[in-house]
PDB file of N, CA and C in Angstrom:
ATOM      1  N   MET A  48       0.848  -1.162   0.000  1.00 52.00           N
ATOM      2  CA  MET A  48       0.000   0.000   0.000  1.00 52.00           C
ATOM      3  C   MET A  48       0.900   1.233   0.000  1.00 52.00           C
ATOM      4  N   SER A  49       0.509   2.238  -0.685  1.00 63.00           N
ATOM      5  CA  SER A  49       1.325   3.452  -0.772  1.00 63.00           C
ATOM      6  C   SER A  49       1.326   4.196   0.556  1.00 63.00           C
ATOM      7  N   THR A  50       2.331   5.017   0.754  1.00 72.00           N
ATOM      8  CA  THR A  50       2.411   5.777   1.999  1.00 72.00           C
ATOM      9  C   THR A  50       1.320   6.836   2.083  1.00 72.00           C
ATOM     10  N   LEU A  51       0.751   7.228   0.957  1.00 78.00           N
ATOM     11  CA  LEU A  51      -0.346   8.180   0.965  1.00 78.00           C
ATOM     12  C   LEU A  51      -1.542   7.635   1.728  1.00 78.00           C
ATOM     13  N   PHE A  52      -1.794   6.337   1.598  1.00 85.00           N
ATOM     14  CA  PHE A  52      -2.922   5.698   2.266  1.00 85.00           C
ATOM     15  C   PHE A  52      -2.467   4.728   3.339  1.00 85.00           C
ATOM     16  N   SER A  53      -1.363   5.007   3.962  1.00 91.00           N
ATOM     17  CA  SER A  53      -0.809   4.110   4.965  1.00 91.00           C
ATOM     18  C   SER A  53      -1.690   4.056   6.218  1.00 91.00           C
ATOM     19  N   VAL A  54      -1.851   2.864   6.776  1.00 92.00           N
ATOM     20  CA  VAL A  54      -2.585   2.690   8.023  1.00 92.00           C
ATOM     21  C   VAL A  54      -1.635   2.301   9.162  1.00 92.00           C
ATOM     22  N   LYS A  55      -0.355   2.358   8.900  1.00 91.00           N
ATOM     23  CA  LYS A  55       0.627   1.981   9.906  1.00 91.00           C
ATOM     24  C   LYS A  55       0.464   2.853  11.150  1.00 91.00           C
ATOM     25  N   GLY A  56       0.247   2.204  12.290  1.00 90.00           N
ATOM     26  CA  GLY A  56       0.091   2.905  13.551  1.00 90.00           C
ATOM     27  C   GLY A  56      -1.296   3.471  13.796  1.00 90.00           C
ATOM     28  N   LYS A  57      -2.185   3.413  12.807  1.00 94.00           N
ATOM     29  CA  LYS A  57      -3.554   3.893  12.977  1.00 94.00           C
ATOM     30  C   LYS A  57      -4.370   2.804  13.672  1.00 94.00           C
ATOM     31  N   VAL A  58      -5.464   3.195  14.308  1.00 95.00           N
ATOM     32  CA  VAL A  58      -6.337   2.235  14.976  1.00 95.00           C
ATOM     33  C   VAL A  58      -7.503   1.915  14.052  1.00 95.00           C
ATOM     34  N   ALA A  59      -7.711   0.631  13.805  1.00 95.00           N
ATOM     35  CA  ALA A  59      -8.834   0.175  12.985  1.00 95.00           C
ATOM     36  C   ALA A  59      -9.780  -0.631  13.862  1.00 95.00           C
ATOM     37  N   VAL A  60     -11.071  -0.327  13.795  1.00 96.00           N
ATOM     38  CA  VAL A  60     -12.087  -1.069  14.536  1.00 96.00           C
ATOM     39  C   VAL A  60     -12.803  -1.962  13.534  1.00 96.00           C
ATOM     40  N   ILE A  61     -12.764  -3.264  13.790  1.00 95.00           N
ATOM     41  CA  ILE A  61     -13.367  -4.225  12.866  1.00 95.00           C
ATOM     42  C   ILE A  61     -14.498  -4.946  13.575  1.00 95.00           C
ATOM     43  N   THR A  62     -15.721  -4.720  13.098  1.00 94.00           N
ATOM     44  CA  THR A  62     -16.867  -5.436  13.647  1.00 94.00           C
ATOM     45  C   THR A  62     -17.022  -6.727  12.855  1.00 94.00           C
ATOM     46  N   GLY A  63     -17.421  -7.783  13.520  1.00 92.00           N
ATOM     47  CA  GLY A  63     -17.528  -9.076  12.854  1.00 92.00           C
ATOM     48  C   GLY A  63     -16.161  -9.637  12.516  1.00 92.00           C
ATOM     49  N   GLY A  64     -15.201  -9.413  13.389  1.00 92.00           N
ATOM     50  CA  GLY A  64     -13.814  -9.791  13.135  1.00 92.00           C
ATOM     51  C   GLY A  64     -13.541 -11.277  13.086  1.00 92.00           C
ATOM     52  N   CYS A  65     -14.535 -12.106  13.417  1.00 90.00           N
ATOM     53  CA  CYS A  65     -14.336 -13.561  13.356  1.00 90.00           C
ATOM     54  C   CYS A  65     -15.007 -14.183  12.142  1.00 90.00           C
ATOM     55  N   GLY A  66     -15.754 -13.390  11.408  1.00 91.00           N
ATOM     56  CA  GLY A  66     -16.407 -13.888  10.204  1.00 91.00           C
ATOM     57  C   GLY A  66     -15.441 -13.924   9.033  1.00 91.00           C
ATOM     58  N   LEU A  67     -15.931 -14.294   7.880  1.00 92.00           N
ATOM     59  CA  LEU A  67     -15.083 -14.427   6.698  1.00 92.00           C
ATOM     60  C   LEU A  67     -14.510 -13.082   6.253  1.00 92.00           C
ATOM     61  N   SER A  68     -15.344 -12.099   6.054  1.00 93.00           N
ATOM     62  CA  SER A  68     -14.865 -10.779   5.612  1.00 93.00           C
ATOM     63  C   SER A  68     -14.031 -10.116   6.695  1.00 93.00           C
ATOM     64  N   GLY A  69     -14.492 -10.221   7.941  1.00 93.00           N
ATOM     65  CA  GLY A  69     -13.766  -9.614   9.052  1.00 93.00           C
ATOM     66  C   GLY A  69     -12.384 -10.191   9.219  1.00 93.00           C
ATOM     67  N   SER A  70     -12.249 -11.519   9.082  1.00 92.00           N
ATOM     68  CA  SER A  70     -10.917 -12.118   9.233  1.00 92.00           C
ATOM     69  C   SER A  70      -9.982 -11.706   8.120  1.00 92.00           C
ATOM     70  N   CYS A  71     -10.524 -11.541   6.916  1.00 94.00           N
ATOM     71  CA  CYS A  71      -9.688 -11.053   5.812  1.00 94.00           C
ATOM     72  C   CYS A  71      -9.197  -9.640   6.096  1.00 94.00           C
ATOM     73  N   MET A  72     -10.078  -8.801   6.632  1.00 95.00           N
ATOM     74  CA  MET A  72      -9.674  -7.438   6.982  1.00 95.00           C
ATOM     75  C   MET A  72      -8.631  -7.447   8.098  1.00 95.00           C
ATOM     76  N   VAL A  73      -8.819  -8.319   9.082  1.00 94.00           N
ATOM     77  CA  VAL A  73      -7.853  -8.428  10.182  1.00 94.00           C
ATOM     78  C   VAL A  73      -6.485  -8.813   9.646  1.00 94.00           C
ATOM     79  N   HIS A  74      -6.433  -9.808   8.775  1.00 93.00           N
ATOM     80  CA  HIS A  74      -5.148 -10.259   8.240  1.00 93.00           C
ATOM     81  C   HIS A  74      -4.481  -9.167   7.399  1.00 93.00           C
ATOM     82  N   HIS A  75      -5.270  -8.472   6.586  1.00 94.00           N
ATOM     83  CA  HIS A  75      -4.687  -7.417   5.748  1.00 94.00           C
ATOM     84  C   HIS A  75      -4.173  -6.259   6.605  1.00 94.00           C
ATOM     85  N   LEU A  76      -4.974  -5.809   7.542  1.00 94.00           N
ATOM     86  CA  LEU A  76      -4.554  -4.682   8.372  1.00 94.00           C
ATOM     87  C   LEU A  76      -3.389  -5.052   9.279  1.00 94.00           C
ATOM     88  N   THR A  77      -3.311  -6.321   9.668  1.00 93.00           N
ATOM     89  CA  THR A  77      -2.156  -6.788  10.440  1.00 93.00           C
ATOM     90  C   THR A  77      -0.899  -6.690   9.590  1.00 93.00           C
ATOM     91  N   SER A  78      -0.998  -7.076   8.332  1.00 92.00           N
ATOM     92  CA  SER A  78       0.170  -7.006   7.448  1.00 92.00           C
ATOM     93  C   SER A  78       0.586  -5.561   7.177  1.00 92.00           C
ATOM     94  N   GLU A  79      -0.348  -4.612   7.322  1.00 92.00           N
ATOM     95  CA  GLU A  79      -0.058  -3.198   7.123  1.00 92.00           C
ATOM     96  C   GLU A  79       0.336  -2.501   8.420  1.00 92.00           C
ATOM     97  N   ALA A  80       0.449  -3.240   9.523  1.00 90.00           N
ATOM     98  CA  ALA A  80       0.881  -2.748  10.840  1.00 90.00           C
ATOM     99  C   ALA A  80      -0.086  -1.747  11.463  1.00 90.00           C
ATOM    100  N   ALA A  81      -1.389  -1.933  11.234  1.00 94.00           N
ATOM    101  CA  ALA A  81      -2.385  -1.111  11.904  1.00 94.00           C
ATOM    102  C   ALA A  81      -2.633  -1.689  13.297  1.00 94.00           C
ATOM    103  N   ARG A  82      -3.006  -0.836  14.232  1.00 95.00           N
ATOM    104  CA  ARG A  82      -3.404  -1.300  15.560  1.00 95.00           C
ATOM    105  C   ARG A  82      -4.873  -1.679  15.454  1.00 95.00           C
ATOM    106  N   LEU A  83      -5.274  -2.797  16.045  1.00 95.00           N
ATOM    107  CA  LEU A  83      -6.616  -3.318  15.811  1.00 95.00           C
ATOM    108  C   LEU A  83      -7.461  -3.399  17.064  1.00 95.00           C
ATOM    109  N   SER A  84      -8.735  -3.163  16.871  1.00 95.00           N
ATOM    110  CA  SER A  84      -9.758  -3.420  17.861  1.00 95.00           C
ATOM    111  C   SER A  84     -10.776  -4.321  17.165  1.00 95.00           C
ATOM    112  N   ILE A  85     -10.889  -5.547  17.630  1.00 95.00           N
ATOM    113  CA  ILE A  85     -11.753  -6.533  16.979  1.00 95.00           C
ATOM    114  C   ILE A  85     -13.001  -6.732  17.837  1.00 95.00           C
ATOM    115  N   LEU A  86     -14.166  -6.636  17.215  1.00 95.00           N
ATOM    116  CA  LEU A  86     -15.427  -6.861  17.896  1.00 95.00           C
ATOM    117  C   LEU A  86     -16.118  -8.048  17.239  1.00 95.00           C
ATOM    118  N   ALA A  87     -16.560  -8.990  18.055  1.00 92.00           N
ATOM    119  CA  ALA A  87     -17.270 -10.158  17.534  1.00 92.00           C
ATOM    120  C   ALA A  87     -18.047 -10.813  18.667  1.00 92.00           C
ATOM    121  N   ARG A  88     -18.926 -11.733  18.312  1.00 92.00           N
ATOM    122  CA  ARG A  88     -19.758 -12.385  19.318  1.00 92.00           C
ATOM    123  C   ARG A  88     -19.173 -13.691  19.827  1.00 92.00           C
ATOM    124  N   ASP A  89     -18.305 -14.322  19.079  1.00 90.00           N
ATOM    125  CA  ASP A  89     -17.764 -15.627  19.447  1.00 90.00           C
ATOM    126  C   ASP A  89     -16.461 -15.452  20.240  1.00 90.00           C
ATOM    127  N   LYS A  90     -16.544 -15.655  21.539  1.00 91.00           N
ATOM    128  CA  LYS A  90     -15.411 -15.409  22.432  1.00 91.00           C
ATOM    129  C   LYS A  90     -14.186 -16.243  22.052  1.00 91.00           C
ATOM    130  N   TYR A  91     -14.381 -17.515  21.784  1.00 92.00           N
ATOM    131  CA  TYR A  91     -13.246 -18.411  21.538  1.00 92.00           C
ATOM    132  C   TYR A  91     -12.570 -18.147  20.198  1.00 92.00           C
ATOM    133  N   ARG A  92     -13.351 -17.935  19.153  1.00 91.00           N
ATOM    134  CA  ARG A  92     -12.755 -17.609  17.854  1.00 91.00           C
ATOM    135  C   ARG A  92     -12.061 -16.254  17.908  1.00 91.00           C
ATOM    136  N   GLY A  93     -12.618 -15.331  18.673  1.00 91.00           N
ATOM    137  CA  GLY A  93     -11.994 -14.022  18.830  1.00 91.00           C
ATOM    138  C   GLY A  93     -10.655 -14.112  19.529  1.00 91.00           C
ATOM    139  N   GLU A  94     -10.578 -14.940  20.555  1.00 92.00           N
ATOM    140  CA  GLU A  94      -9.309 -15.115  21.257  1.00 92.00           C
ATOM    141  C   GLU A  94      -8.262 -15.767  20.353  1.00 92.00           C
ATOM    142  N   GLU A  95      -8.691 -16.677  19.489  1.00 91.00           N
ATOM    143  CA  GLU A  95      -7.777 -17.281  18.515  1.00 91.00           C
ATOM    144  C   GLU A  95      -7.259 -16.218  17.545  1.00 91.00           C
ATOM    145  N   ARG A  96      -8.169 -15.353  17.088  1.00 91.00           N
ATOM    146  CA  ARG A  96      -7.794 -14.295  16.153  1.00 91.00           C
ATOM    147  C   ARG A  96      -6.787 -13.346  16.808  1.00 91.00           C
ATOM    148  N   VAL A  97      -7.003 -13.013  18.070  1.00 93.00           N
ATOM    149  CA  VAL A  97      -6.091 -12.123  18.787  1.00 93.00           C
ATOM    150  C   VAL A  97      -4.711 -12.754  18.917  1.00 93.00           C
ATOM    151  N   SER A  98      -4.654 -14.047  19.215  1.00 93.00           N
ATOM    152  CA  SER A  98      -3.343 -14.701  19.339  1.00 93.00           C
ATOM    153  C   SER A  98      -2.611 -14.723  17.999  1.00 93.00           C
ATOM    154  N   GLU A  99      -3.350 -14.859  16.885  1.00 90.00           N
ATOM    155  CA  GLU A  99      -2.726 -14.803  15.558  1.00 90.00           C
ATOM    156  C   GLU A  99      -2.137 -13.417  15.300  1.00 90.00           C
ATOM    157  N   VAL A 100      -2.887 -12.386  15.673  1.00 92.00           N
ATOM    158  CA  VAL A 100      -2.440 -11.012  15.439  1.00 92.00           C
ATOM    159  C   VAL A 100      -1.240 -10.689  16.329  1.00 92.00           C
ATOM    160  N   LYS A 101      -1.297 -11.101  17.591  1.00 93.00           N
ATOM    161  CA  LYS A 101      -0.190 -10.827  18.507  1.00 93.00           C
ATOM    162  C   LYS A 101       1.087 -11.526  18.075  1.00 93.00           C
ATOM    163  N   ALA A 102       0.972 -12.650  17.370  1.00 93.00           N
ATOM    164  CA  ALA A 102       2.154 -13.351  16.857  1.00 93.00           C
ATOM    165  C   ALA A 102       2.903 -12.479  15.849  1.00 93.00           C
ATOM    166  N   ASN A 103       2.187 -11.550  15.206  1.00 89.00           N
ATOM    167  CA  ASN A 103       2.805 -10.617  14.255  1.00 89.00           C
ATOM    168  C   ASN A 103       3.242  -9.320  14.919  1.00 89.00           C
ATOM    169  N   LYS A 104       3.199  -9.289  16.245  1.00 90.00           N
ATOM    170  CA  LYS A 104       3.640  -8.124  17.038  1.00 90.00           C
ATOM    171  C   LYS A 104       2.870  -6.855  16.689  1.00 90.00           C
ATOM    172  N   VAL A 105       1.543  -6.999  16.605  1.00 90.00           N
ATOM    173  CA  VAL A 105       0.663  -5.868  16.344  1.00 90.00           C
ATOM    174  C   VAL A 105      -0.220  -5.692  17.574  1.00 90.00           C
ATOM    175  N   ALA A 106      -0.449  -4.446  17.990  1.00 93.00           N
ATOM    176  CA  ALA A 106      -1.305  -4.165  19.136  1.00 93.00           C
ATOM    177  C   ALA A 106      -2.757  -4.484  18.771  1.00 93.00           C
ATOM    178  N   VAL A 107      -3.430  -5.209  19.672  1.00 94.00           N
ATOM    179  CA  VAL A 107      -4.807  -5.621  19.391  1.00 94.00           C
ATOM    180  C   VAL A 107      -5.576  -5.754  20.701  1.00 94.00           C
ATOM    181  N   ILE A 108      -6.869  -5.412  20.644  1.00 93.00           N
ATOM    182  CA  ILE A 108      -7.773  -5.720  21.749  1.00 93.00           C
ATOM    183  C   ILE A 108      -8.990  -6.407  21.141  1.00 93.00           C
ATOM    184  N   TYR A 109      -9.674  -7.186  21.970  1.00 94.00           N
ATOM    185  CA  TYR A 109     -10.839  -7.922  21.498  1.00 94.00           C
ATOM    186  C   TYR A 109     -11.991  -7.662  22.452  1.00 94.00           C
ATOM    187  N   LEU A 110     -13.133  -7.325  21.911  1.00 92.00           N
ATOM    188  CA  LEU A 110     -14.344  -7.099  22.696  1.00 92.00           C
ATOM    189  C   LEU A 110     -15.433  -8.016  22.187  1.00 92.00           C
ATOM    190  N   TYR A 111     -16.124  -8.682  23.085  1.00 87.00           N
ATOM    191  CA  TYR A 111     -17.248  -9.539  22.691  1.00 87.00           C
ATOM    192  C   TYR A 111     -18.466  -9.212  23.496  1.00 87.00           C
TER     193      TYR A 111
END
């Protein structure tokens, strides 16, 4: 992604972060080094998603 539209260090809030579209957004924004706030209803899948993101050394919180 170009630096003009860089999300590095920005906070992104993703609703439905455990669904198909939400997980794709989480993975993309993680690769772009955005800080994430993931909202979803499934506690266990959300915790799995957070551990995946933290493995990439990106700041993340999860709310269910």
